[in-house]
Coordinates of C-alpha atoms in Angstrom, one line a residue:
M1 CA 97.8 76.2 -12.7
V2 CA 97.2 79.1 -10.4
S3 CA 100.1 81.5 -10.0
L4 CA 101.5 82.5 -6.6
M5 CA 100.2 86.0 -7.1
E6 CA 96.7 84.8 -8.0
S7 CA 96.8 82.5 -5.0
A8 CA 97.9 85.3 -2.7
A9 CA 95.2 87.6 -4.1
K10 CA 92.6 85.0 -3.5
R11 CA 93.6 84.5 0.1
L12 CA 93.5 88.3 0.7
K13 CA 89.9 88.3 -0.7
S14 CA 89.0 85.4 1.6
S15 CA 90.7 85.5 4.9
K16 CA 89.0 82.2 6.0
L17 CA 89.8 78.6 5.1
I18 CA 87.4 75.7 5.6
G19 CA 89.0 72.2 5.9
T20 CA 87.4 68.8 5.3
H21 CA 88.6 65.4 4.2
N22 CA 89.5 64.5 0.7
G23 CA 88.5 61.3 -1.2
T24 CA 85.0 60.0 -1.3
F25 CA 82.6 62.7 -0.1
H26 CA 79.2 62.4 1.6
C27 CA 76.1 64.5 2.1
D28 CA 77.0 65.6 5.6
E29 CA 80.2 67.5 4.9
A30 CA 78.9 68.8 1.6
L31 CA 76.0 70.4 3.4
A32 CA 78.2 71.5 6.4
V33 CA 80.5 73.4 4.0
Y34 CA 77.5 75.1 2.3
L35 CA 76.0 76.1 5.6
L36 CA 79.2 77.7 6.8
R37 CA 79.4 79.7 3.6
Q38 CA 75.9 81.1 4.5
T39 CA 77.4 82.9 7.5
P40 CA 79.2 86.3 7.4
A41 CA 82.4 84.8 8.8
Y42 CA 82.8 82.2 6.1
Q43 CA 80.8 83.7 3.2
N44 CA 83.8 83.9 0.9
A45 CA 85.8 81.1 2.5
D46 CA 88.1 78.9 0.5
L47 CA 88.0 75.2 0.9
T48 CA 90.8 72.6 1.2
R49 CA 90.1 68.8 1.2
T50 CA 92.8 66.8 2.9
R51 CA 93.6 64.4 5.7
D52 CA 97.0 66.0 6.4
P53 CA 97.0 67.1 10.0
K54 CA 99.4 70.0 9.3
V55 CA 97.2 71.4 6.5
L56 CA 94.1 71.0 8.7
D57 CA 95.8 72.7 11.6
A58 CA 96.2 75.8 9.3
C59 CA 92.5 75.9 8.6
D60 CA 90.2 78.3 10.4
I61 CA 87.5 75.7 10.8
V62 CA 87.4 72.0 10.1
V63 CA 84.4 69.7 9.5
D64 CA 84.1 65.9 9.3
V65 CA 87.8 65.1 9.8
G66 CA 90.4 65.4 12.5
A67 CA 88.7 63.3 15.3
V68 CA 88.0 66.4 17.4
Y69 CA 84.8 68.0 18.4
D70 CA 85.6 71.3 20.1
P71 CA 83.3 74.3 19.2
E72 CA 85.7 76.7 20.8
K73 CA 88.5 75.5 18.6
L74 CA 86.2 75.4 15.6
R75 CA 86.7 71.6 15.1
F76 CA 83.6 69.7 14.1
D77 CA 84.2 66.0 13.6
H78 CA 81.9 63.1 14.7
H79 CA 83.9 60.0 13.9
Q80 CA 86.0 59.8 17.1
R81 CA 85.4 57.1 19.7
G82 CA 83.1 58.3 22.4
F83 CA 81.2 60.9 20.3
E84 CA 77.5 60.6 21.1
H85 CA 76.3 64.1 20.7
S86 CA 72.8 64.8 19.5
F87 CA 70.8 67.9 18.5
E88 CA 69.0 67.6 21.9
N89 CA 65.7 69.5 22.1
G90 CA 63.9 66.2 22.0
F91 CA 66.1 64.6 19.3
G92 CA 68.3 61.6 20.0
T93 CA 70.0 60.9 16.6
K94 CA 73.8 61.0 16.7
L95 CA 75.0 64.1 14.8
S96 CA 77.1 64.1 11.7
S97 CA 79.1 67.1 10.6
A98 CA 75.9 68.6 9.0
G99 CA 74.1 68.4 12.3
L100 CA 77.0 69.8 14.2
I101 CA 77.4 72.8 12.0
Y102 CA 73.6 73.3 11.9
K103 CA 73.3 73.0 15.7
H104 CA 75.9 75.8 16.2
Y105 CA 75.3 78.0 13.2
G106 CA 71.7 77.2 12.1
K107 CA 70.0 80.1 13.9
E108 CA 72.5 82.6 12.5
I109 CA 71.8 81.2 9.0
I110 CA 68.1 81.3 9.4
S111 CA 68.0 84.8 10.9
G112 CA 70.3 86.1 8.2
R113 CA 68.3 84.5 5.4
L114 CA 65.0 85.8 6.6
G115 CA 66.1 89.2 8.0
L116 CA 64.9 88.4 11.5
A117 CA 66.6 89.0 14.8
P118 CA 68.2 85.9 16.2
E119 CA 66.0 86.0 19.3
D120 CA 62.8 86.2 17.2
P121 CA 60.6 83.2 18.2
K122 CA 60.2 82.3 14.5
V123 CA 63.9 81.6 14.3
Q124 CA 63.6 79.0 17.0
I125 CA 60.6 77.4 15.4
L126 CA 62.2 77.1 12.0
W127 CA 65.6 75.9 13.5
L128 CA 63.8 73.0 15.1
K129 CA 61.6 72.4 12.1
M130 CA 64.5 72.3 9.6
Y131 CA 66.4 69.9 11.8
K132 CA 63.4 67.5 12.1
E133 CA 62.5 67.6 8.4
F134 CA 65.8 68.1 6.7
I135 CA 69.0 67.6 8.7
E136 CA 68.2 64.7 11.0
A137 CA 67.9 62.2 8.2
I138 CA 71.3 63.2 6.9
D139 CA 72.7 62.7 10.4
G140 CA 71.0 59.3 10.7
I141 CA 72.1 58.0 7.3
D142 CA 75.7 59.1 7.7
N143 CA 76.0 57.5 11.1
G144 CA 74.2 54.3 10.0
V145 CA 71.2 54.8 12.2
Q146 CA 68.3 52.6 11.1
Q147 CA 64.8 54.2 10.8
Y148 CA 63.2 51.0 12.1
P149 CA 64.4 47.7 13.7
A150 CA 67.0 45.8 11.7
D151 CA 64.9 42.6 11.6
I152 CA 62.2 44.3 9.5
S153 CA 63.0 44.0 5.8
P154 CA 62.1 47.1 3.7
K155 CA 59.4 46.6 1.0
Y156 CA 61.5 48.6 -1.5
R157 CA 64.8 50.4 -2.0
S158 CA 65.1 54.1 -1.9
R159 CA 68.1 55.7 -3.6
T160 CA 66.6 59.1 -4.5
D161 CA 67.1 60.8 -1.1
L162 CA 69.5 63.7 -0.9
S163 CA 72.3 61.6 0.7
S164 CA 72.1 59.0 -2.2
R165 CA 72.1 61.8 -4.8
V166 CA 75.2 63.3 -3.3
G167 CA 76.8 59.8 -3.4
W168 CA 76.1 59.5 -7.1
L169 CA 78.2 62.6 -7.7
N170 CA 81.4 60.8 -6.7
P171 CA 83.4 59.5 -9.6
A172 CA 82.7 55.8 -10.4
W173 CA 85.4 53.2 -9.7
N174 CA 86.5 53.3 -13.4
Q175 CA 86.6 57.1 -13.7
S176 CA 89.3 59.6 -12.9
V177 CA 89.8 60.3 -9.3
D178 CA 92.4 63.0 -9.5
P179 CA 91.9 65.6 -6.8
K180 CA 90.8 68.4 -9.1
T181 CA 88.0 66.3 -10.6
V182 CA 86.8 65.1 -7.2
D183 CA 87.0 68.6 -5.7
T184 CA 84.9 69.9 -8.6
Q185 CA 82.3 67.2 -8.0
F186 CA 82.3 68.0 -4.3
E187 CA 81.4 71.6 -5.0
K188 CA 78.5 70.4 -7.2
A189 CA 77.4 68.2 -4.3
S190 CA 77.7 71.1 -1.8
N191 CA 75.6 73.3 -4.0
L192 CA 73.0 70.5 -4.5
T193 CA 72.6 70.1 -0.7
G194 CA 72.5 73.9 -0.2
E195 CA 69.9 74.6 -2.9
E196 CA 67.6 72.0 -1.3
F197 CA 68.3 73.4 2.2
I198 CA 67.5 77.0 1.1
G199 CA 64.4 75.9 -0.8
R200 CA 63.0 74.0 2.1
L201 CA 63.8 76.8 4.5
D202 CA 62.1 79.4 2.3
Y203 CA 59.0 77.1 2.1
Y204 CA 58.8 76.6 5.8
A205 CA 59.3 80.3 6.5
N206 CA 57.0 81.7 3.8
A207 CA 54.3 79.0 3.6
W208 CA 54.3 76.6 6.5
L209 CA 55.0 79.0 9.3
P210 CA 52.3 81.6 8.3
A211 CA 49.8 78.8 8.5
R212 CA 50.5 78.5 12.2
D213 CA 48.8 81.8 13.0
I214 CA 45.7 80.7 11.0
V215 CA 45.5 77.5 12.9
K216 CA 46.1 79.2 16.3
E217 CA 43.3 81.7 15.5
G218 CA 40.9 78.9 14.5
L219 CA 41.7 76.9 17.6
H220 CA 41.0 79.9 19.8
A221 CA 37.7 80.7 17.9
R222 CA 36.4 77.1 17.8
A223 CA 33.7 77.7 20.5
T224 CA 32.2 80.4 18.3
V225 CA 31.8 77.9 15.5
D226 CA 30.1 75.3 17.7
T227 CA 29.6 75.5 21.4
S228 CA 31.1 72.0 21.9
G229 CA 34.5 73.3 20.8
H230 CA 35.0 70.2 18.7
I231 CA 34.9 71.9 15.3
I232 CA 37.4 74.3 13.8
L233 CA 36.5 76.4 10.7
F234 CA 39.2 77.7 8.4
E235 CA 38.0 80.2 5.8
Q236 CA 41.0 79.4 3.6
F237 CA 43.0 76.2 3.2
C238 CA 46.3 75.9 5.0
P239 CA 48.5 73.0 6.2
W240 CA 47.0 72.6 9.7
K241 CA 47.7 69.1 11.0
E242 CA 51.2 69.5 12.5
H243 CA 50.5 73.0 13.8
L244 CA 47.3 71.8 15.5
F245 CA 49.0 69.1 17.5
E246 CA 51.9 71.3 18.6
L247 CA 49.5 74.1 19.6
E248 CA 47.3 71.7 21.5
Q249 CA 50.3 70.7 23.6
E250 CA 51.7 74.3 23.9
L251 CA 48.3 75.5 25.1
A252 CA 47.7 72.5 27.3
I253 CA 44.3 71.8 25.8
A254 CA 42.5 69.0 27.7
E255 CA 41.5 65.8 25.9
N256 CA 37.8 66.5 26.2
Q257 CA 38.2 70.0 24.7
K258 CA 40.2 69.0 21.6
P259 CA 38.7 69.4 18.1
F260 CA 37.3 66.4 16.2
Y261 CA 36.6 68.0 12.8
I262 CA 38.3 70.6 10.6
I263 CA 36.2 72.4 8.0
Y264 CA 38.0 74.2 5.2
P265 CA 37.4 75.2 1.5
D266 CA 38.7 73.1 -1.4
E267 CA 39.7 76.1 -3.4
T268 CA 40.5 74.1 -6.5
A269 CA 37.0 72.5 -6.7
G270 CA 35.0 75.4 -5.2
N271 CA 33.4 73.3 -2.4
W272 CA 34.1 72.5 1.2
R273 CA 35.8 69.7 3.1
I274 CA 35.1 68.2 6.5
Q275 CA 38.1 66.3 7.8
A276 CA 38.4 64.3 11.0
V277 CA 41.4 65.0 13.2
P278 CA 43.7 62.0 13.5
Q279 CA 44.8 60.7 16.8
S280 CA 48.4 61.8 16.0
P281 CA 49.9 63.7 13.1
D282 CA 51.0 60.4 11.3
S283 CA 48.0 58.3 12.3
F284 CA 45.3 56.9 10.0
I285 CA 43.0 56.5 13.0
S286 CA 40.7 59.5 13.6
R287 CA 39.7 60.9 17.0
K288 CA 36.1 60.6 15.7
A289 CA 35.6 59.4 12.2
L290 CA 32.6 60.5 10.2
P291 CA 29.6 58.2 10.9
E292 CA 29.7 54.7 9.4
P293 CA 26.4 55.0 7.5
W294 CA 27.9 57.9 5.5
R295 CA 31.1 56.2 4.5
G296 CA 31.5 55.4 0.8
V297 CA 28.3 57.2 0.0
R298 CA 28.2 60.0 -2.7
D299 CA 26.2 62.9 -4.1
E300 CA 22.4 62.7 -3.8
E301 CA 22.5 59.5 -1.9
L302 CA 24.7 61.1 0.7
S303 CA 22.4 64.1 1.0
K304 CA 19.5 61.6 1.7
V305 CA 21.5 59.6 4.3
T306 CA 22.7 62.7 6.1
G307 CA 19.7 64.9 5.6
V308 CA 22.1 67.7 4.5
P309 CA 21.7 69.2 1.0
G310 CA 24.8 69.5 -1.2
G311 CA 26.5 66.2 -0.2
I312 CA 29.5 65.3 -2.4
F313 CA 31.2 62.3 -0.7
V314 CA 32.4 60.7 2.5
H315 CA 35.6 58.5 2.2
A316 CA 35.2 54.8 3.0
S317 CA 37.3 55.2 6.1
G318 CA 35.4 58.2 7.3
F319 CA 38.4 60.5 7.6
I320 CA 37.2 63.1 5.2
G321 CA 34.0 64.2 3.4
G322 CA 32.7 67.0 1.2
N323 CA 29.8 69.3 0.7
Q324 CA 29.0 72.0 -1.8
T325 CA 28.8 74.8 0.9
M326 CA 30.4 75.8 4.1
A327 CA 27.0 75.7 5.8
G328 CA 26.5 72.1 4.6
A329 CA 29.9 71.0 5.8
L330 CA 29.3 72.6 9.2
Q331 CA 25.9 70.9 9.5
M332 CA 27.5 67.5 8.7
A333 CA 30.1 68.1 11.3
R334 CA 27.5 69.0 14.0
L335 CA 25.4 65.9 13.1
A336 CA 28.5 63.7 13.2
L337 CA 29.3 64.9 16.8
Q338 CA 25.9 63.4 17.9
M339 CA 26.4 60.0 16.2

């Protein structure tokens, strides 16, 4: 039992109080609370879990309860009738408390984590990327938004997503549900969501985003690789696909000037890859697949068919192939353009 003196001392240390609902918890408010604690204003904030309006009224900020969305009053619920807010910026999924807090505080969290100015363009890129890849699914699941039409039956069940794993941290029906136990489990859930959020943000900031500059440089230099402009050469591997499509749109590259093939080193095997650019980031259909006579052919037989020494393989679908050298991969790409 915490004494009145200890309680008072704790409140002095933390002048802010976050409120959310008690009972069964979900991924959205668990993450919302964690995100708030990444801001200077709520870094040391206490948490109360209740549905008592009087207690909530005394909180500095309230998430996922109260039936009010009013950023000026620091009230962030999404359950009330008529609430249809989305993240905007091209996204239409209805927001949960996670999305609400991220929409309003995400840039502050990202800039603080990375030591960047809030107006740095990288912050905007990462703010949108993290919503697309991390937050939106939490919003959709919490609001019951289907990923695909309801008349299509899923081929398998997925219960390993973050929202499901948070759900498993709730006490089972035949376990104790006293407030102290549930609050302890909520803090575990909040830390779980936060660790994954920070891990993903660090990856996108330190690995995914730096690749954008490499792709942009390769896109600008493609005419020096081949006068057609349809071949991009990367001298080191990097995740290129999503960046390429975004940059093509950003730079307004005409359809007849877009690249067909990407050449890059396979650093683990010490050879080179030639990959056909798909029609869209998630498509299995290539803009121009490698020639049909090459598909499914390997090693010396491939070198004979192509006339290019050092052949390793071409996939049966023609979306990727390999050669022992950069020059060989480049020659294969140039031949493929003519076929």
